[in-house]
């Protein structure tokens, strides 16, 4: 056990790479499942609809559990293991639970995850179950789950690994470092989905830190996007019964609300909302015209980019833009199959296949 907790799991993980910029100690186990170092892919087709100088997608869905959560989770779980807690706990719309379960399994800790009953995309549940987490399906929403998780962690020796855990934000800021390192500077604009508001907080911290260290000559304007049925920050008040097809960001009272507003204002950016129809349109276009299959929540920021292009195209001209693609489309197969045309059934026969392909 001790050896497992102090050993190096793999070379080149986030903890190794950003050792100097992360809150880790000589005692912190250098866990890694290969998180970070995700691709920054240049748009080939959607850029024509946007009319900017350069458009990139930061593919955070390429992390080990297929979402950006792994960057923060590796730090939070490593510190929990160092503190010799028995278990980690989180409330989650799905991705945090998948990531917590994986890193807990990797480090030999127990994981408890509290998810809103019936509202978690099946791929994410499959991950938590596969990694051996204790999954509690709460008869309530994410906000209820987070409130209870906080209470439990105050009363019992389990480590809360939601983004209210400062180690999560610290780990997630490394995505901003990578973007600057790859582009040679910060982009002009960063488009990002907003749910519990930890990630927009983390990016801002990363960009500010690199700017102060003179690793970047500028900071980007942060453009955050909530779903219209779950847009408390846009409305300026909590939403009691948030609703959206983008279940990952179905959150009515974000924990990092104030930090997100600070990030928005300090960066001269905005936090706005897109409808489910706009989210699904962007989700399709990303898959069909860029080859990027993300989950609906991730497409919210691209929907926001299209909305901005329609409403104020001049604000995008000559700009370098990065969209954060937070999670993989395979996590939510129901949404993909519900709205895609069904597969065409065909006999196992050459001419039947040719005619189905329109080649007969
Ligand atoms: N995109 C995806 C795919 C997410 O899973 C989340 C949040 C967000 C965007 C929003 O990020 O909360 O930092 O503003 N998912 C959390 C979870 C809430 O439990 O997995 P945020």
Tab-separated table of C-alpha atoms and ligand atoms in Angstrom:
chain	number	residue	atom	x	y	z
A	1	UNK	CA	0.000	0.000	0.000
A	2	UNK	CA	2.632	2.509	1.079
A	3	UNK	CA	4.784	1.663	-1.890
A	4	UNK	CA	1.851	2.111	-4.221
A	5	UNK	CA	1.071	5.501	-2.787
A	6	UNK	CA	4.586	6.829	-3.044
A	7	UNK	CA	5.649	5.272	-6.324
A	8	UNK	CA	5.682	6.994	-9.693
A	9	UNK	CA	2.877	5.559	-11.779
A	10	UNK	CA	4.022	6.818	-15.137
A	11	UNK	CA	6.488	9.238	-16.596
A	12	UNK	CA	5.341	12.570	-17.906
A	13	UNK	CA	2.054	13.092	-16.056
A	14	UNK	CA	0.701	16.472	-15.098
A	15	UNK	CA	2.216	16.381	-11.606
A	16	UNK	CA	5.699	15.792	-13.021
A	17	UNK	CA	5.370	18.326	-15.794
A	18	UNK	CA	4.011	21.184	-13.707
A	19	UNK	CA	5.620	20.259	-10.400
A	20	UNK	CA	6.783	23.864	-9.859
A	21	UNK	CA	3.373	25.374	-10.453
A	22	UNK	CA	1.211	22.916	-8.522
A	23	UNK	CA	0.581	22.609	-4.767
A	24	UNK	CA	2.409	19.335	-4.289
A	25	UNK	CA	5.030	18.330	-1.777
A	26	UNK	CA	7.945	15.897	-1.676
A	27	UNK	CA	5.527	13.435	-0.079
A	28	UNK	CA	2.831	13.686	-2.750
A	29	UNK	CA	2.499	10.426	-4.691
A	30	UNK	CA	3.210	11.218	-8.337
A	31	UNK	CA	0.069	9.640	-9.708
A	32	UNK	CA	-0.632	9.689	-13.417
A	33	UNK	CA	-3.021	8.075	-15.838
A	34	UNK	CA	-1.509	10.141	-18.643
A	35	UNK	CA	-3.640	13.241	-18.131
A	36	UNK	CA	-2.900	16.576	-19.829
A	37	UNK	CA	-0.949	17.268	-22.985
A	38	UNK	CA	-4.192	17.242	-24.968
A	39	UNK	CA	-4.328	18.209	-28.663
A	40	UNK	CA	-4.995	21.749	-29.836
A	41	UNK	CA	-6.644	21.137	-33.190
A	42	UNK	CA	-6.967	23.812	-35.853
A	43	UNK	CA	-10.399	24.251	-37.381
A	44	UNK	CA	-10.538	23.391	-41.062
A	45	UNK	CA	-14.176	24.021	-41.872
A	46	UNK	CA	-16.171	25.675	-39.105
A	47	UNK	CA	-13.828	28.667	-39.164
A	48	UNK	CA	-15.537	29.737	-42.386
A	49	UNK	CA	-18.765	30.281	-40.440
A	50	UNK	CA	-17.001	32.328	-37.808
A	51	UNK	CA	-14.837	34.733	-39.780
A	52	UNK	CA	-11.930	34.984	-37.328
A	53	UNK	CA	-8.181	34.770	-37.928
A	54	UNK	CA	-7.528	31.412	-36.277
A	55	UNK	CA	-9.816	28.935	-34.559
A	56	UNK	CA	-8.637	26.026	-32.414
A	57	UNK	CA	-10.303	23.311	-30.376
A	58	UNK	CA	-8.583	22.215	-27.156
A	59	UNK	CA	-9.555	18.551	-27.024
A	60	UNK	CA	-9.944	17.950	-23.318
A	61	UNK	CA	-12.018	14.902	-24.225
A	62	UNK	CA	-8.653	13.242	-24.940
A	63	UNK	CA	-7.838	12.960	-21.241
A	64	UNK	CA	-7.752	9.421	-19.752
A	65	UNK	CA	-11.381	9.391	-18.583
A	66	UNK	CA	-12.432	11.478	-21.597
A	67	UNK	CA	-13.028	14.807	-19.879
A	68	UNK	CA	-11.055	17.758	-18.503
A	69	UNK	CA	-11.746	16.654	-14.933
A	70	UNK	CA	-8.634	14.456	-14.861
A	71	UNK	CA	-6.323	17.472	-14.671
A	72	UNK	CA	-7.762	18.560	-11.346
A	73	UNK	CA	-8.542	15.088	-10.099
A	74	UNK	CA	-4.943	13.863	-10.284
A	75	UNK	CA	-3.906	16.669	-7.933
A	76	UNK	CA	-6.894	16.306	-5.582
A	77	UNK	CA	-6.595	12.520	-5.293
A	78	UNK	CA	-2.817	12.616	-4.910
A	79	UNK	CA	-3.171	15.068	-2.035
A	80	UNK	CA	-5.939	12.955	-0.504
A	81	UNK	CA	-3.716	9.882	-0.714
A	82	UNK	CA	-0.851	11.837	0.830
A	83	UNK	CA	-3.148	12.836	3.719
A	84	UNK	CA	-3.970	9.124	4.097
A	85	UNK	CA	-7.723	9.580	3.953
A	86	UNK	CA	-9.647	6.387	3.342
A	87	UNK	CA	-12.006	7.599	0.676
A	88	UNK	CA	-12.852	10.378	-1.734
A	89	UNK	CA	-16.338	11.709	-2.309
A	90	UNK	CA	-17.935	13.887	-4.958
A	91	UNK	CA	-21.282	15.115	-6.222
A	92	UNK	CA	-21.404	14.987	-9.975
A	93	UNK	CA	-23.362	15.360	-13.167
A	94	UNK	CA	-21.188	12.437	-14.325
A	95	UNK	CA	-17.701	13.410	-15.434
A	96	UNK	CA	-16.331	14.273	-12.021
A	97	UNK	CA	-17.553	10.912	-10.742
A	98	UNK	CA	-15.898	9.042	-13.623
A	99	UNK	CA	-12.618	10.823	-12.996
A	100	UNK	CA	-12.740	10.507	-9.201
A	101	UNK	CA	-13.502	6.791	-9.540
A	102	UNK	CA	-10.580	6.221	-11.908
A	103	UNK	CA	-7.970	8.101	-9.876
A	104	UNK	CA	-9.221	6.554	-6.646
A	105	UNK	CA	-8.841	3.101	-8.195
A	106	UNK	CA	-5.366	4.062	-9.419
A	107	UNK	CA	-4.253	5.127	-5.954
A	108	UNK	CA	-6.023	2.456	-3.896
A	109	UNK	CA	-8.641	4.714	-2.295
A	110	UNK	CA	-12.366	4.125	-2.049
A	111	UNK	CA	-14.645	6.432	-4.035
A	112	UNK	CA	-18.209	7.470	-3.243
A	113	UNK	CA	-20.120	9.383	-5.887
A	114	UNK	CA	-23.463	11.150	-5.488
A	115	UNK	CA	-25.250	11.667	-8.794
A	116	UNK	CA	-28.709	12.997	-9.667
A	117	UNK	CA	-30.923	9.965	-10.237
A	118	UNK	CA	-31.790	9.340	-13.876
A	119	UNK	CA	-29.922	12.426	-15.135
A	120	UNK	CA	-26.434	11.121	-15.761
A	121	UNK	CA	-25.307	10.103	-19.249
A	122	UNK	CA	-24.870	6.332	-19.297
A	123	UNK	CA	-21.248	6.269	-20.405
A	124	UNK	CA	-20.248	8.253	-17.339
A	125	UNK	CA	-22.119	5.929	-15.008
A	126	UNK	CA	-20.474	2.974	-16.728
A	127	UNK	CA	-17.073	4.479	-15.931
A	128	UNK	CA	-17.839	5.015	-12.242
A	129	UNK	CA	-19.200	1.485	-11.928
A	130	UNK	CA	-16.289	-0.071	-13.826
A	131	UNK	CA	-13.775	1.581	-11.514
A	132	UNK	CA	-15.555	0.188	-8.480
A	133	UNK	CA	-16.964	3.406	-7.049
A	134	UNK	CA	-19.963	3.288	-4.723
A	135	UNK	CA	-22.574	5.089	-6.798
A	136	UNK	CA	-25.428	6.735	-4.878
A	137	UNK	CA	-28.252	7.930	-7.132
A	138	UNK	CA	-29.792	10.829	-5.267
A	139	UNK	CA	-33.475	11.671	-5.657
A	140	UNK	CA	-32.623	15.301	-6.290
A	141	UNK	CA	-30.477	17.423	-8.592
A	142	UNK	CA	-26.751	18.199	-8.700
A	143	UNK	CA	-27.091	21.181	-6.377
A	144	UNK	CA	-28.765	18.989	-3.729
A	145	UNK	CA	-26.030	16.386	-4.158
A	146	UNK	CA	-23.221	18.896	-3.717
A	147	UNK	CA	-24.793	20.354	-0.573
A	148	UNK	CA	-25.016	16.874	0.972
A	149	UNK	CA	-21.516	15.895	-0.155
A	150	UNK	CA	-20.124	18.990	1.552
A	151	UNK	CA	-21.925	18.051	4.773
A	152	UNK	CA	-20.638	14.491	4.680
A	153	UNK	CA	-17.044	15.627	4.138
A	154	UNK	CA	-17.290	18.012	7.085
A	155	UNK	CA	-18.466	15.231	9.374
A	156	UNK	CA	-16.366	12.297	8.208
A	157	UNK	CA	-12.767	11.631	7.155
A	158	UNK	CA	-13.480	11.538	3.430
A	159	UNK	CA	-11.956	14.010	1.004
A	160	UNK	CA	-14.371	16.063	-1.102
A	161	UNK	CA	-12.970	16.197	-4.648
A	162	UNK	CA	-15.449	18.560	-6.257
A	163	UNK	CA	-14.014	21.786	-7.655
A	164	UNK	CA	-14.641	23.455	-4.275
A	165	UNK	CA	-11.478	21.510	-3.432
A	166	UNK	CA	-8.731	24.045	-4.294
A	167	UNK	CA	-6.446	21.316	-5.681
A	168	UNK	CA	-8.955	20.692	-8.472
A	169	UNK	CA	-8.769	24.281	-9.734
A	170	UNK	CA	-4.979	24.230	-9.464
A	171	UNK	CA	-4.729	21.139	-11.647
A	172	UNK	CA	-7.218	22.410	-14.202
A	173	UNK	CA	-5.328	25.679	-14.716
A	174	UNK	CA	-2.627	23.687	-16.538
A	175	UNK	CA	-4.817	23.586	-19.664
A	176	UNK	CA	-4.299	27.352	-20.001
A	177	UNK	CA	-0.530	26.814	-19.713
A	178	UNK	CA	-0.611	24.286	-22.529
A	179	UNK	CA	-2.566	26.603	-24.827
A	180	UNK	CA	-0.087	29.441	-24.273
A	181	UNK	CA	2.902	27.152	-24.732
A	182	UNK	CA	1.522	25.839	-28.001
A	183	UNK	CA	0.322	29.129	-29.525
A	184	UNK	CA	3.281	31.135	-28.224
A	185	UNK	CA	0.841	33.477	-26.436
A	186	UNK	CA	-2.657	33.460	-24.981
A	187	UNK	CA	-5.460	33.536	-27.568
A	188	UNK	CA	-7.562	36.692	-27.900
A	189	UNK	CA	-10.740	34.879	-26.887
A	190	UNK	CA	-11.434	31.641	-25.010
A	191	UNK	CA	-14.891	30.055	-25.381
A	192	UNK	CA	-15.798	27.647	-22.583
A	193	UNK	CA	-18.935	25.947	-21.221
A	194	UNK	CA	-19.956	26.877	-17.670
A	195	UNK	CA	-21.684	24.553	-15.193
A	196	UNK	CA	-20.434	24.575	-11.633
A	197	UNK	CA	-18.042	27.288	-12.853
A	198	UNK	CA	-14.799	25.685	-11.650
A	199	UNK	CA	-13.208	25.355	-15.061
A	200	UNK	CA	-13.610	28.977	-16.166
A	201	UNK	CA	-12.118	29.902	-12.775
A	202	UNK	CA	-9.192	27.556	-13.369
A	203	UNK	CA	-8.446	28.818	-16.882
A	204	UNK	CA	-8.417	32.403	-15.674
A	205	UNK	CA	-5.988	31.484	-12.906
A	206	UNK	CA	-3.731	29.752	-15.420
A	207	UNK	CA	-3.722	32.612	-17.908
A	208	UNK	CA	-3.093	35.210	-15.186
A	209	UNK	CA	-0.278	33.128	-13.711
A	210	UNK	CA	1.475	32.737	-17.064
A	211	UNK	CA	1.004	36.433	-17.845
A	212	UNK	CA	2.538	37.408	-14.500
A	213	UNK	CA	5.436	35.035	-15.122
A	214	UNK	CA	5.887	36.690	-18.547
A	215	UNK	CA	5.221	33.408	-20.296
A	216	UNK	CA	2.358	35.168	-22.119
A	217	UNK	CA	2.148	38.713	-23.467
A	218	UNK	CA	-1.613	38.991	-23.033
A	219	UNK	CA	-4.612	37.451	-21.294
A	220	UNK	CA	-7.683	36.294	-23.223
A	221	UNK	CA	-11.234	37.531	-22.889
A	222	UNK	CA	-13.197	34.658	-21.349
A	223	UNK	CA	-16.478	33.841	-23.084
A	224	UNK	CA	-18.479	31.464	-20.854
A	225	UNK	CA	-21.662	29.679	-21.937
A	226	UNK	CA	-24.477	28.237	-19.863
A	227	UNK	CA	-27.496	26.343	-21.169
A	228	UNK	CA	-30.572	28.584	-21.350
A	229	UNK	CA	-32.549	26.303	-18.995
A	230	UNK	CA	-29.698	26.247	-16.481
A	231	UNK	CA	-28.276	29.768	-16.611
A	232	UNK	CA	-28.155	31.144	-13.071
A	233	UNK	CA	-25.137	33.379	-13.663
A	234	UNK	CA	-26.741	34.933	-16.737
A	235	UNK	CA	-30.031	35.465	-14.892
A	236	UNK	CA	-28.336	36.669	-11.730
A	237	UNK	CA	-30.157	34.224	-9.460
A	238	UNK	CA	-30.128	30.487	-8.697
A	239	UNK	CA	-32.362	28.273	-10.848
A	240	UNK	CA	-34.402	25.810	-8.750
A	241	UNK	CA	-35.137	23.224	-11.409
A	242	UNK	CA	-32.452	23.502	-14.102
A	243	UNK	CA	-33.181	21.720	-17.371
A	244	UNK	CA	-31.037	21.094	-20.439
A	245	UNK	CA	-30.049	18.352	-22.864
A	246	UNK	CA	-26.478	19.147	-21.790
A	247	UNK	CA	-26.771	17.160	-18.545
A	248	UNK	CA	-23.149	17.885	-17.577
A	249	UNK	CA	-24.014	21.556	-17.031
A	250	UNK	CA	-27.489	21.049	-15.592
A	251	UNK	CA	-26.649	23.124	-12.521
A	252	UNK	CA	-28.760	25.797	-10.867
A	253	UNK	CA	-26.437	27.197	-8.208
A	254	UNK	CA	-22.763	26.954	-9.215
A	255	UNK	CA	-20.239	26.588	-6.399
A	256	UNK	CA	-17.675	28.856	-8.090
A	257	UNK	CA	-20.235	31.493	-9.125
A	258	UNK	CA	-18.308	34.455	-7.665
A	259	UNK	CA	-14.959	33.325	-9.039
A	260	UNK	CA	-16.522	32.960	-12.491
A	261	UNK	CA	-17.966	36.463	-12.370
A	262	UNK	CA	-14.553	37.789	-11.339
A	263	UNK	CA	-12.894	35.922	-14.217
A	264	UNK	CA	-15.478	37.291	-16.625
A	265	UNK	CA	-15.079	40.874	-15.448
A	266	UNK	CA	-11.307	40.940	-15.051
A	267	UNK	CA	-10.892	39.481	-18.528
A	268	UNK	CA	-13.393	41.869	-20.106
A	269	UNK	CA	-15.397	38.851	-21.259
A	270	UNK	CA	-18.963	37.672	-20.839
A	271	UNK	CA	-21.100	34.771	-19.616
A	272	UNK	CA	-24.178	34.210	-21.731
A	273	UNK	CA	-26.646	31.428	-22.562
A	274	UNK	CA	-27.425	29.227	-25.570
A	275	UNK	CA	-30.580	27.182	-26.108
A	276	UNK	CA	-30.671	23.396	-26.345
A	277	UNK	CA	-31.412	23.725	-30.081
A	278	UNK	CA	-28.317	25.872	-30.534
A	279	UNK	CA	-26.262	23.381	-28.486
A	280	UNK	CA	-27.431	20.420	-30.565
A	281	UNK	CA	-26.845	22.262	-33.845
A	282	UNK	CA	-23.245	22.984	-32.813
A	283	UNK	CA	-22.868	19.384	-31.566
A	284	UNK	CA	-23.822	18.090	-35.028
A	285	UNK	CA	-21.644	20.541	-36.903
A	286	UNK	CA	-18.577	19.717	-34.809
A	287	UNK	CA	-19.065	16.021	-35.500
A	288	UNK	CA	-19.963	16.347	-39.169
A	289	UNK	CA	-17.702	19.177	-40.254
A	290	UNK	CA	-14.676	18.867	-37.997
A	291	UNK	CA	-14.604	15.201	-36.999
A	292	UNK	CA	-14.934	16.126	-33.328
A	293	UNK	CA	-17.514	14.077	-31.407
A	294	UNK	CA	-18.014	15.812	-28.087
A	295	UNK	CA	-20.790	15.724	-25.534
A	296	UNK	CA	-23.579	18.333	-25.645
A	297	UNK	CA	-22.180	20.432	-22.775
A	298	UNK	CA	-18.923	20.884	-24.673
A	299	UNK	CA	-20.778	22.017	-27.790
A	300	UNK	CA	-22.358	24.836	-25.756
A	301	UNK	CA	-19.235	26.954	-26.173
A	302	UNK	CA	-19.184	26.406	-29.928
A	303	UNK	CA	-22.875	27.315	-30.050
A	304	UNK	CA	-21.866	30.474	-28.203
A	305	UNK	CA	-19.197	31.152	-30.800
A	306	UNK	CA	-21.749	30.876	-33.613
A	307	UNK	CA	-24.117	33.129	-31.704
A	308	UNK	CA	-21.389	35.726	-31.270
A	309	UNK	CA	-20.495	35.445	-34.969
A	310	UNK	CA	-24.133	36.136	-35.866
A	311	UNK	CA	-24.653	38.990	-33.427
A	312	UNK	CA	-21.326	40.813	-33.500
A	313	UNK	CA	-19.070	39.463	-36.241
A	314	UNK	CA	-16.692	42.413	-35.938
A	315	UNK	CA	-15.771	41.291	-32.396
A	316	UNK	CA	-14.243	38.120	-33.865
A	317	UNK	CA	-12.455	39.473	-36.925
A	318	UNK	CA	-8.639	39.151	-36.801
A	319	UNK	CA	-8.947	37.243	-33.547
A	320	UNK	CA	-7.311	34.008	-32.452
A	321	UNK	CA	-9.928	31.901	-30.715
A	322	UNK	CA	-9.789	28.684	-28.668
A	323	UNK	CA	-12.874	26.612	-27.805
A	324	UNK	CA	-12.541	24.171	-24.892
A	325	UNK	CA	-13.991	20.778	-25.847
A	326	UNK	CA	-14.556	19.442	-22.357
A	327	UNK	CA	-15.905	15.879	-22.767
A	328	UNK	CA	-16.281	13.038	-25.248
A	329	UNK	CA	-19.469	12.300	-27.217
A	330	UNK	CA	-19.271	8.593	-26.402
A	331	UNK	CA	-20.174	9.401	-22.820
A	332	UNK	CA	-23.698	10.220	-23.910
A	333	UNK	CA	-24.687	7.709	-26.592
A	334	UNK	CA	-28.421	8.264	-26.021
A	335	UNK	CA	-28.220	11.857	-27.196
A	336	UNK	CA	-26.178	10.843	-30.227
A	337	UNK	CA	-28.535	8.043	-31.232
A	338	UNK	CA	-31.736	9.899	-30.395
A	339	UNK	CA	-31.028	12.611	-32.871
A	340	UNK	CA	-28.896	10.915	-35.497
A	341	UNK	CA	-30.575	8.930	-38.212
A	342	UNK	CA	-30.637	5.288	-37.221
A	343	UNK	CA	-28.146	2.953	-38.849
A	344	UNK	CA	-29.463	1.385	-42.066
A	345	UNK	CA	-29.974	-2.350	-41.674
A	346	UNK	CA	-28.724	-4.326	-44.636
A	347	UNK	CA	-28.401	-7.990	-45.700
A	348	UNK	CA	-24.903	-9.544	-45.552
A	349	UNK	CA	-24.662	-9.491	-49.280
A	350	UNK	CA	-22.488	-7.444	-51.676
A	351	UNK	CA	-25.230	-6.142	-53.909
A	352	UNK	CA	-27.442	-5.186	-50.959
A	353	UNK	CA	-24.530	-3.212	-49.455
A	354	UNK	CA	-23.772	-1.596	-52.832
A	355	UNK	CA	-27.334	-0.506	-53.271
A	356	UNK	CA	-27.507	0.837	-49.699
A	357	UNK	CA	-24.359	2.838	-50.478
A	358	UNK	CA	-25.925	4.220	-53.630
A	359	UNK	CA	-23.332	2.406	-55.755
A	360	UNK	CA	-25.626	-0.071	-57.486
B	1	LIG	N1	-18.307	20.280	-19.742
B	1	LIG	C1	-18.417	19.057	-19.219
B	1	LIG	C2	-18.309	17.898	-20.144
B	1	LIG	C3	-18.615	18.884	-17.827
B	1	LIG	O1	-18.714	17.645	-17.326
B	1	LIG	C4	-18.725	20.011	-17.007
B	1	LIG	C5	-18.953	19.876	-15.566
B	1	LIG	C6	-18.602	21.278	-17.603
B	1	LIG	C7	-18.400	21.374	-18.963
B	1	LIG	C8	-18.670	22.536	-16.813
B	1	LIG	O2	-17.519	22.724	-16.056
B	1	LIG	O3	-18.569	22.739	-13.808
B	1	LIG	O4	-16.240	23.518	-14.156
B	1	LIG	O5	-18.158	24.869	-15.005
B	1	LIG	N2	-19.183	18.771	-14.976
B	1	LIG	C9	-19.292	18.593	-13.535
B	1	LIG	C10	-19.396	17.117	-13.159
B	1	LIG	C11	-20.282	19.449	-12.875
B	1	LIG	O6	-19.945	16.783	-12.113
B	1	LIG	O7	-18.897	16.280	-13.907
B	1	LIG	P1	-17.617	23.508	-14.670
